[in-house]
Amino acid sequence: MSSVGRQIIRGIRGSIQDARHFSSSTYQLLAPTTVVHWSSVKKVKKLPDLSQFDQVYDDIEENSSIIELWKKQKALELGASSSTATDIENMVNAEHKVFKKPEDLFVNYPKYTGTQKKAISTEKDMNWSEELMIPYEQFKNLSKKTLIVKRTVQMTRKGKIPSMYALVVVGNGKGSAGYGEGRGVEAAKAVLFATREAIKNMKNYPRYDNRTLYHDIEQKFKATKLMMWARRPGFGCRIAPTIHEICECVGIQDLAGKIHGSRNPMNVIKTFFKALDSQRVPSDVAKARGIRLIDINHKYYGDSKVAPLR
């Protein structure tokens, strides 16, 4: 055997001896010094008090297990007494400030009948379901505007991955509207995802006389600057075509505006919704100043509408 082979064998034998020594010392270090008998461990008499409920931030349904834990704790404290389950529940509610869920916290959705399909549709890509968080009666009256549909490409090392992008605006024409963005392999899929996202993002925006803005607005979003002015009845919507389509969904009839800077439709739509959300309603200003509000147009030239001071 050559000298090189002998050195290799010696190295292997040394590594095996080191491994044996390490394993034996490790077992000696990890060997338990004391043995714990689980039969000697006593049960906890009182369960820990985790917290008290907050009506704003806590969810009763998510923390139902904690409430049941508190009830068992109270039953153990009282022992075999004549207290009923209702008494224990009342004690827990009073001690931990557990509140009952209000009846109008969630929308009561219409139930499906035997002959009714689960997906009710008014258009090809407008399917109603409980996930939309809107009753079916309101869903039937929605109007949809598909404003942007374009092809996008993601560049990877393996090549190009194409997909379709869509931006849809949905509204009821009575002040509630929202926009949604969706992506998909096909344009129909992207429009469907965007439509459902727009319905979920619907929000109520204030309108003066249910026809125009409360005041002039100047809003900036990225490189787009949007200027809008409230106008008299019968003026019409003299503004960019993209915003004109949104006004039909929101229910704005009289409006003038101008776009400066970037006219990218995506940024224009987002700027318009941001501008609608930034309106200051006169009733809120009156409450903040502690004064009484009277609309002169309605008081002297139309129906009398006086906002009460709260």
mmCIF file of C-alpha atoms in Angstrom:
data_model
loop_
_atom_site.group_PDB
_atom_site.id
_atom_site.type_symbol
_atom_site.label_atom_id
_atom_site.label_comp_id
_atom_site.label_asym_id
_atom_site.label_seq_id
_atom_site.Cartn_x
_atom_site.Cartn_y
_atom_site.Cartn_z
ATOM 1 C CA MET A 1 0.000 0.000 0.000
ATOM 2 C CA SER A 2 1.325 3.418 -0.853
ATOM 3 C CA SER A 3 2.021 6.156 1.696
ATOM 4 C CA VAL A 4 -0.920 8.216 0.419
ATOM 5 C CA GLY A 5 -3.338 5.331 1.059
ATOM 6 C CA ARG A 6 -1.992 4.859 4.595
ATOM 7 C CA GLN A 7 -2.492 8.551 5.400
ATOM 8 C CA ILE A 8 -6.092 8.380 4.161
ATOM 9 C CA ILE A 9 -6.846 5.332 6.340
ATOM 10 C CA ARG A 10 -5.307 7.027 9.409
ATOM 11 C CA GLY A 11 -7.438 10.113 8.828
ATOM 12 C CA ILE A 12 -10.625 8.048 8.561
ATOM 13 C CA ARG A 13 -9.824 6.155 11.795
ATOM 14 C CA GLY A 14 -9.129 9.425 13.648
ATOM 15 C CA SER A 15 -12.412 10.977 12.525
ATOM 16 C CA ILE A 16 -14.344 7.868 13.658
ATOM 17 C CA GLN A 17 -12.742 8.017 17.139
ATOM 18 C CA ASP A 18 -13.526 11.741 17.434
ATOM 19 C CA ALA A 19 -17.139 11.090 16.483
ATOM 20 C CA ARG A 20 -17.458 8.363 19.138
ATOM 21 C CA HIS A 21 -15.940 10.608 21.811
ATOM 22 C CA PHE A 22 -18.221 13.509 20.844
ATOM 23 C CA SER A 23 -21.353 11.375 20.863
ATOM 24 C CA SER A 24 -20.597 9.902 24.298
ATOM 25 C CA SER A 25 -19.826 13.336 25.830
ATOM 26 C CA THR A 26 -22.970 14.777 24.255
ATOM 27 C CA TYR A 27 -25.119 12.038 25.736
ATOM 28 C CA GLN A 28 -23.503 12.635 29.135
ATOM 29 C CA LEU A 29 -24.331 16.350 28.943
ATOM 30 C CA LEU A 30 -27.901 15.800 27.788
ATOM 31 C CA ALA A 31 -28.689 13.068 30.320
ATOM 32 C CA PRO A 32 -31.488 14.221 32.672
ATOM 33 C CA THR A 33 -30.436 14.743 36.276
ATOM 34 C CA THR A 34 -33.962 14.489 37.703
ATOM 35 C CA VAL A 35 -37.029 12.516 36.706
ATOM 36 C CA VAL A 36 -40.387 14.309 36.650
ATOM 37 C CA HIS A 37 -43.422 12.234 37.597
ATOM 38 C CA TRP A 38 -46.446 13.707 35.836
ATOM 39 C CA SER A 39 -48.767 12.121 38.355
ATOM 40 C CA SER A 40 -47.408 14.462 41.027
ATOM 41 C CA VAL A 41 -48.236 17.629 39.064
ATOM 42 C CA LYS A 42 -51.397 19.204 40.458
ATOM 43 C CA LYS A 43 -54.108 20.601 38.195
ATOM 44 C CA VAL A 44 -54.549 24.351 38.024
ATOM 45 C CA LYS A 45 -57.607 25.287 40.018
ATOM 46 C CA LYS A 46 -58.232 28.659 38.342
ATOM 47 C CA LEU A 47 -57.848 29.341 34.644
ATOM 48 C CA PRO A 48 -55.984 32.547 33.720
ATOM 49 C CA ASP A 49 -57.965 35.694 32.971
ATOM 50 C CA LEU A 50 -56.807 36.549 29.458
ATOM 51 C CA SER A 51 -58.354 39.959 28.840
ATOM 52 C CA GLN A 52 -61.568 41.945 28.666
ATOM 53 C CA PHE A 53 -63.413 42.563 25.460
ATOM 54 C CA ASP A 54 -63.358 45.862 23.639
ATOM 55 C CA GLN A 55 -66.497 46.603 21.615
ATOM 56 C CA VAL A 56 -64.505 48.324 18.882
ATOM 57 C CA TYR A 57 -61.531 46.049 18.277
ATOM 58 C CA ASP A 58 -62.646 42.576 19.430
ATOM 59 C CA ASP A 59 -64.695 40.059 17.499
ATOM 60 C CA ILE A 60 -67.088 37.944 19.567
ATOM 61 C CA GLU A 61 -67.269 35.070 17.084
ATOM 62 C CA GLU A 62 -63.473 34.760 16.835
ATOM 63 C CA ASN A 63 -63.106 34.748 20.659
ATOM 64 C CA SER A 64 -65.977 32.371 21.406
ATOM 65 C CA SER A 65 -63.500 29.777 22.722
ATOM 66 C CA ILE A 66 -62.282 32.280 25.334
ATOM 67 C CA ILE A 67 -65.856 32.918 26.479
ATOM 68 C CA GLU A 68 -66.445 29.194 26.899
ATOM 69 C CA LEU A 69 -63.213 29.012 28.897
ATOM 70 C CA TRP A 70 -64.463 31.754 31.228
ATOM 71 C CA LYS A 71 -67.773 29.942 31.693
ATOM 72 C CA LYS A 72 -66.015 26.725 32.711
ATOM 73 C CA GLN A 73 -63.849 28.714 35.112
ATOM 74 C CA LYS A 74 -66.892 30.315 36.716
ATOM 75 C CA ALA A 75 -68.637 26.932 37.001
ATOM 76 C CA LEU A 76 -65.589 25.485 38.809
ATOM 77 C CA GLU A 77 -65.539 28.432 41.215
ATOM 78 C CA LEU A 78 -69.229 28.116 42.096
ATOM 79 C CA GLY A 79 -69.065 24.346 42.417
ATOM 80 C CA ALA A 80 -72.183 22.207 42.645
ATOM 81 C CA SER A 81 -74.542 25.096 43.320
ATOM 82 C CA SER A 82 -78.014 25.828 42.034
ATOM 83 C CA SER A 83 -76.780 28.376 39.466
ATOM 84 C CA THR A 84 -77.958 27.694 35.934
ATOM 85 C CA ALA A 85 -76.156 28.187 32.656
ATOM 86 C CA THR A 86 -77.954 31.503 32.151
ATOM 87 C CA ASP A 87 -76.752 32.809 35.521
ATOM 88 C CA ILE A 88 -73.168 31.789 34.728
ATOM 89 C CA GLU A 89 -73.391 33.500 31.336
ATOM 90 C CA ASN A 90 -74.688 36.713 32.933
ATOM 91 C CA MET A 91 -71.890 36.653 35.505
ATOM 92 C CA VAL A 92 -69.241 36.205 32.797
ATOM 93 C CA ASN A 93 -70.738 38.991 30.689
ATOM 94 C CA ALA A 94 -70.728 41.385 33.636
ATOM 95 C CA GLU A 95 -67.236 40.478 34.847
ATOM 96 C CA HIS A 96 -65.419 40.486 31.498
ATOM 97 C CA LYS A 97 -67.580 43.101 29.725
ATOM 98 C CA VAL A 98 -68.772 40.695 27.053
ATOM 99 C CA PHE A 99 -71.241 42.447 24.753
ATOM 100 C CA LYS A 100 -73.834 40.909 22.491
ATOM 101 C CA LYS A 101 -73.392 41.223 18.756
ATOM 102 C CA PRO A 102 -75.900 43.755 17.339
ATOM 103 C CA GLU A 103 -78.438 42.400 14.917
ATOM 104 C CA ASP A 104 -77.650 44.927 12.205
ATOM 105 C CA LEU A 105 -73.887 44.344 12.281
ATOM 106 C CA PHE A 106 -73.961 42.219 9.121
ATOM 107 C CA VAL A 107 -76.173 42.377 6.060
ATOM 108 C CA ASN A 108 -78.916 39.755 5.941
ATOM 109 C CA TYR A 109 -78.336 38.220 2.537
ATOM 110 C CA PRO A 110 -81.239 36.613 0.657
ATOM 111 C CA LYS A 111 -81.288 32.857 1.068
ATOM 112 C CA TYR A 112 -81.100 30.515 -1.885
ATOM 113 C CA THR A 113 -84.177 28.504 -2.795
ATOM 114 C CA GLY A 114 -84.183 25.047 -4.247
ATOM 115 C CA THR A 115 -84.802 26.214 -7.821
ATOM 116 C CA GLN A 116 -82.433 29.175 -7.611
ATOM 117 C CA LYS A 117 -78.843 28.804 -8.803
ATOM 118 C CA LYS A 118 -76.024 29.859 -6.500
ATOM 119 C CA ALA A 119 -74.633 32.370 -9.001
ATOM 120 C CA ILE A 120 -77.275 34.863 -10.148
ATOM 121 C CA SER A 121 -76.142 36.895 -13.137
ATOM 122 C CA THR A 122 -77.459 39.916 -14.968
ATOM 123 C CA GLU A 123 -74.567 39.942 -17.464
ATOM 124 C CA LYS A 124 -71.989 37.466 -18.621
ATOM 125 C CA ASP A 125 -69.430 38.516 -16.003
ATOM 126 C CA MET A 126 -71.732 39.988 -13.310
ATOM 127 C CA ASN A 127 -72.388 37.084 -10.920
ATOM 128 C CA TRP A 128 -73.840 37.728 -7.476
ATOM 129 C CA SER A 129 -72.623 35.904 -4.385
ATOM 130 C CA GLU A 130 -72.440 36.560 -0.658
ATOM 131 C CA GLU A 131 -68.735 37.394 -0.920
ATOM 132 C CA LEU A 132 -69.612 40.706 -2.599
ATOM 133 C CA MET A 133 -71.061 42.050 0.702
ATOM 134 C CA ILE A 134 -74.052 43.602 -1.058
ATOM 135 C CA PRO A 135 -77.695 42.450 -1.152
ATOM 136 C CA TYR A 136 -79.030 41.055 -4.398
ATOM 137 C CA GLU A 137 -81.688 43.800 -4.626
ATOM 138 C CA GLN A 138 -78.956 46.442 -4.816
ATOM 139 C CA PHE A 139 -76.784 44.284 -7.057
ATOM 140 C CA LYS A 140 -79.455 44.238 -9.785
ATOM 141 C CA ASN A 141 -79.365 48.058 -10.072
ATOM 142 C CA LEU A 142 -75.595 48.417 -10.526
ATOM 143 C CA SER A 143 -74.081 49.846 -13.693
ATOM 144 C CA LYS A 144 -70.652 48.732 -14.889
ATOM 145 C CA LYS A 145 -68.094 50.574 -17.016
ATOM 146 C CA THR A 146 -65.034 48.728 -18.336
ATOM 147 C CA LEU A 147 -62.632 51.622 -18.853
ATOM 148 C CA ILE A 148 -59.247 49.955 -19.396
ATOM 149 C CA VAL A 149 -58.331 46.594 -20.932
ATOM 150 C CA LYS A 150 -54.740 46.101 -22.018
ATOM 151 C CA ARG A 151 -52.132 43.415 -22.486
ATOM 152 C CA THR A 152 -49.171 43.311 -20.114
ATOM 153 C CA VAL A 153 -45.974 41.261 -20.243
ATOM 154 C CA GLN A 154 -43.712 40.109 -17.427
ATOM 155 C CA MET A 155 -40.117 39.607 -18.511
ATOM 156 C CA THR A 156 -38.326 36.604 -16.979
ATOM 157 C CA ARG A 157 -35.153 34.709 -17.824
ATOM 158 C CA LYS A 158 -37.249 32.050 -19.541
ATOM 159 C CA GLY A 159 -39.065 34.538 -21.722
ATOM 160 C CA LYS A 160 -42.192 36.687 -21.689
ATOM 161 C CA ILE A 161 -45.246 35.847 -19.582
ATOM 162 C CA PRO A 162 -48.282 37.634 -21.098
ATOM 163 C CA SER A 163 -51.409 38.576 -19.134
ATOM 164 C CA MET A 164 -54.412 40.882 -19.443
ATOM 165 C CA TYR A 165 -55.135 43.884 -17.185
ATOM 166 C CA ALA A 166 -58.568 45.445 -16.669
ATOM 167 C CA LEU A 167 -59.923 48.386 -14.667
ATOM 168 C CA VAL A 168 -63.673 48.491 -14.040
ATOM 169 C CA VAL A 169 -65.893 51.086 -12.347
ATOM 170 C CA VAL A 170 -69.193 50.047 -10.763
ATOM 171 C CA GLY A 171 -71.896 52.300 -9.292
ATOM 172 C CA ASN A 172 -75.604 52.569 -8.576
ATOM 173 C CA GLY A 173 -76.072 56.140 -9.891
ATOM 174 C CA LYS A 174 -77.111 57.350 -6.417
ATOM 175 C CA GLY A 175 -73.769 58.335 -4.920
ATOM 176 C CA SER A 176 -72.176 54.902 -4.391
ATOM 177 C CA ALA A 177 -69.342 53.767 -6.646
ATOM 178 C CA GLY A 178 -65.990 51.994 -6.617
ATOM 179 C CA TYR A 179 -63.239 50.852 -8.942
ATOM 180 C CA GLY A 180 -61.354 47.581 -9.129
ATOM 181 C CA GLU A 181 -58.317 46.191 -10.925
ATOM 182 C CA GLY A 182 -57.924 42.633 -12.132
ATOM 183 C CA ARG A 183 -55.467 40.444 -14.003
ATOM 184 C CA GLY A 184 -55.971 37.196 -15.850
ATOM 185 C CA VAL A 185 -54.790 35.054 -18.700
ATOM 186 C CA GLU A 186 -57.792 36.149 -20.768
ATOM 187 C CA ALA A 187 -59.501 39.524 -20.959
ATOM 188 C CA ALA A 188 -62.823 38.101 -19.746
ATOM 189 C CA LYS A 189 -61.160 36.718 -16.609
ATOM 190 C CA ALA A 190 -59.462 40.037 -15.890
ATOM 191 C CA VAL A 191 -62.743 41.944 -16.299
ATOM 192 C CA LEU A 192 -64.522 39.478 -14.006
ATOM 193 C CA PHE A 193 -61.918 39.848 -11.248
ATOM 194 C CA ALA A 194 -61.924 43.647 -11.618
ATOM 195 C CA THR A 195 -65.725 43.796 -11.474
ATOM 196 C CA ARG A 196 -65.956 41.800 -8.269
ATOM 197 C CA GLU A 197 -63.169 43.875 -6.723
ATOM 198 C CA ALA A 198 -64.971 47.100 -7.703
ATOM 199 C CA ILE A 199 -68.212 45.933 -6.050
ATOM 200 C CA LYS A 200 -66.318 45.149 -2.844
ATOM 201 C CA ASN A 201 -64.649 48.605 -2.925
ATOM 202 C CA MET A 202 -67.912 50.539 -3.352
ATOM 203 C CA LYS A 203 -68.225 53.614 -1.165
ATOM 204 C CA ASN A 204 -70.794 56.372 -0.741
ATOM 205 C CA TYR A 205 -69.645 59.832 -1.890
ATOM 206 C CA PRO A 206 -71.466 63.082 -0.952
ATOM 207 C CA ARG A 207 -73.254 65.043 -3.684
ATOM 208 C CA TYR A 208 -74.859 68.465 -3.489
ATOM 209 C CA ASP A 209 -78.521 68.284 -4.546
ATOM 210 C CA ASN A 210 -77.724 64.745 -5.734
ATOM 211 C CA ARG A 211 -76.237 66.209 -8.920
ATOM 212 C CA THR A 212 -72.850 67.943 -8.392
ATOM 213 C CA LEU A 213 -69.954 68.530 -5.992
ATOM 214 C CA TYR A 214 -70.203 70.517 -2.776
ATOM 215 C CA HIS A 215 -67.257 72.761 -3.713
ATOM 216 C CA ASP A 216 -64.424 73.148 -6.204
ATOM 217 C CA ILE A 217 -61.660 70.575 -5.860
ATOM 218 C CA GLU A 218 -58.008 70.533 -6.884
ATOM 219 C CA GLN A 219 -56.441 67.111 -6.423
ATOM 220 C CA LYS A 220 -52.998 65.737 -7.307
ATOM 221 C CA PHE A 221 -52.054 62.054 -7.598
ATOM 222 C CA LYS A 222 -48.547 61.211 -8.803
ATOM 223 C CA ALA A 223 -48.055 63.139 -12.072
ATOM 224 C CA THR A 224 -51.770 63.833 -12.619
ATOM 225 C CA LYS A 225 -53.357 67.083 -11.430
ATOM 226 C CA LEU A 226 -57.150 67.277 -11.604
ATOM 227 C CA MET A 227 -59.209 70.453 -11.227
ATOM 228 C CA MET A 228 -63.016 70.240 -10.914
ATOM 229 C CA TRP A 229 -65.675 72.904 -10.428
ATOM 230 C CA ALA A 230 -69.285 72.522 -9.288
ATOM 231 C CA ARG A 231 -71.811 73.891 -11.802
ATOM 232 C CA ARG A 232 -75.449 75.023 -11.957
ATOM 233 C CA PRO A 233 -78.337 72.651 -12.844
ATOM 234 C CA GLY A 234 -78.456 71.732 -16.513
ATOM 235 C CA PHE A 235 -74.773 72.472 -17.154
ATOM 236 C CA GLY A 236 -73.864 68.835 -17.837
ATOM 237 C CA CYS A 237 -70.569 66.990 -17.399
ATOM 238 C CA ARG A 238 -68.003 68.871 -19.489
ATOM 239 C CA ILE A 239 -64.913 66.915 -18.591
ATOM 240 C CA ALA A 240 -62.626 64.167 -19.925
ATOM 241 C CA PRO A 241 -64.408 61.095 -21.343
ATOM 242 C CA THR A 242 -62.951 58.779 -18.681
ATOM 243 C CA ILE A 243 -64.322 60.913 -15.847
ATOM 244 C CA HIS A 244 -67.601 61.352 -17.721
ATOM 245 C CA GLU A 245 -68.127 57.585 -17.585
ATOM 246 C CA ILE A 246 -67.428 57.553 -13.853
ATOM 247 C CA CYS A 247 -69.880 60.412 -13.267
ATOM 248 C CA GLU A 248 -72.649 58.289 -14.779
ATOM 249 C CA CYS A 249 -71.887 55.525 -12.278
ATOM 250 C CA VAL A 250 -71.683 57.908 -9.299
ATOM 251 C CA GLY A 251 -74.726 59.996 -10.310
ATOM 252 C CA ILE A 252 -73.041 63.375 -10.916
ATOM 253 C CA GLN A 253 -74.864 65.381 -13.593
ATOM 254 C CA ASP A 254 -73.295 68.877 -13.522
ATOM 255 C CA LEU A 255 -69.505 69.162 -13.448
ATOM 256 C CA ALA A 256 -66.641 70.943 -15.191
ATOM 257 C CA GLY A 257 -63.007 69.984 -14.991
ATOM 258 C CA LYS A 258 -59.537 70.073 -16.444
ATOM 259 C CA ILE A 259 -56.609 67.637 -16.332
ATOM 260 C CA HIS A 260 -53.026 68.881 -16.120
ATOM 261 C CA GLY A 261 -49.891 66.787 -16.307
ATOM 262 C CA SER A 262 -50.148 63.076 -16.999
ATOM 263 C CA ARG A 263 -53.351 61.880 -18.650
ATOM 264 C CA ASN A 264 -52.759 58.209 -18.002
ATOM 265 C CA PRO A 265 -56.297 56.761 -17.596
ATOM 266 C CA MET A 266 -55.302 54.673 -14.575
ATOM 267 C CA ASN A 267 -53.998 57.722 -12.687
ATOM 268 C CA VAL A 268 -56.923 59.880 -13.819
ATOM 269 C CA ILE A 269 -59.473 57.418 -12.419
ATOM 270 C CA LYS A 270 -57.660 57.076 -9.105
ATOM 271 C CA THR A 271 -57.270 60.859 -8.847
ATOM 272 C CA PHE A 272 -60.984 61.390 -9.409
ATOM 273 C CA PHE A 273 -62.016 58.952 -6.668
ATOM 274 C CA LYS A 274 -59.466 60.499 -4.323
ATOM 275 C CA ALA A 275 -60.932 63.941 -5.073
ATOM 276 C CA LEU A 276 -64.480 62.769 -4.358
ATOM 277 C CA ASP A 277 -63.334 61.378 -1.024
ATOM 278 C CA SER A 278 -61.675 64.679 -0.048
ATOM 279 C CA GLN A 279 -64.898 66.740 -0.097
ATOM 280 C CA ARG A 280 -65.830 68.715 3.019
ATOM 281 C CA VAL A 281 -69.556 68.509 3.682
ATOM 282 C CA PRO A 282 -71.009 71.784 5.107
ATOM 283 C CA SER A 283 -72.866 69.951 7.870
ATOM 284 C CA ASP A 284 -69.561 68.549 9.197
ATOM 285 C CA VAL A 285 -67.993 72.020 9.141
ATOM 286 C CA ALA A 286 -71.004 73.432 11.008
ATOM 287 C CA LYS A 287 -70.756 70.750 13.685
ATOM 288 C CA ALA A 288 -67.039 71.412 14.104
ATOM 289 C CA ARG A 289 -67.695 75.145 14.591
ATOM 290 C CA GLY A 290 -70.806 74.613 16.725
ATOM 291 C CA ILE A 291 -73.099 76.740 14.575
ATOM 292 C CA ARG A 292 -76.446 76.229 12.863
ATOM 293 C CA LEU A 293 -76.433 75.548 9.128
ATOM 294 C CA ILE A 294 -79.051 76.903 6.703
ATOM 295 C CA ASP A 295 -78.874 76.330 2.946
ATOM 296 C CA ILE A 296 -79.936 79.646 1.387
ATOM 297 C CA ASN A 297 -80.829 78.077 -1.957
ATOM 298 C CA HIS A 298 -83.233 75.662 -0.297
ATOM 299 C CA LYS A 299 -84.448 78.112 2.337
ATOM 300 C CA TYR A 300 -85.377 81.052 0.134
ATOM 301 C CA TYR A 301 -85.546 79.611 -3.391
ATOM 302 C CA GLY A 302 -86.764 76.086 -2.815
ATOM 303 C CA ASP A 303 -87.919 73.630 -0.172
ATOM 304 C CA SER A 304 -87.043 74.498 3.389
ATOM 305 C CA LYS A 305 -84.234 72.200 4.576
ATOM 306 C CA VAL A 306 -82.687 73.240 7.849
ATOM 307 C CA ALA A 307 -79.981 71.009 9.336
ATOM 308 C CA PRO A 308 -80.662 70.539 13.075
ATOM 309 C CA LEU A 309 -77.842 71.287 15.481
ATOM 310 C CA ARG A 310 -76.779 68.104 17.240
#
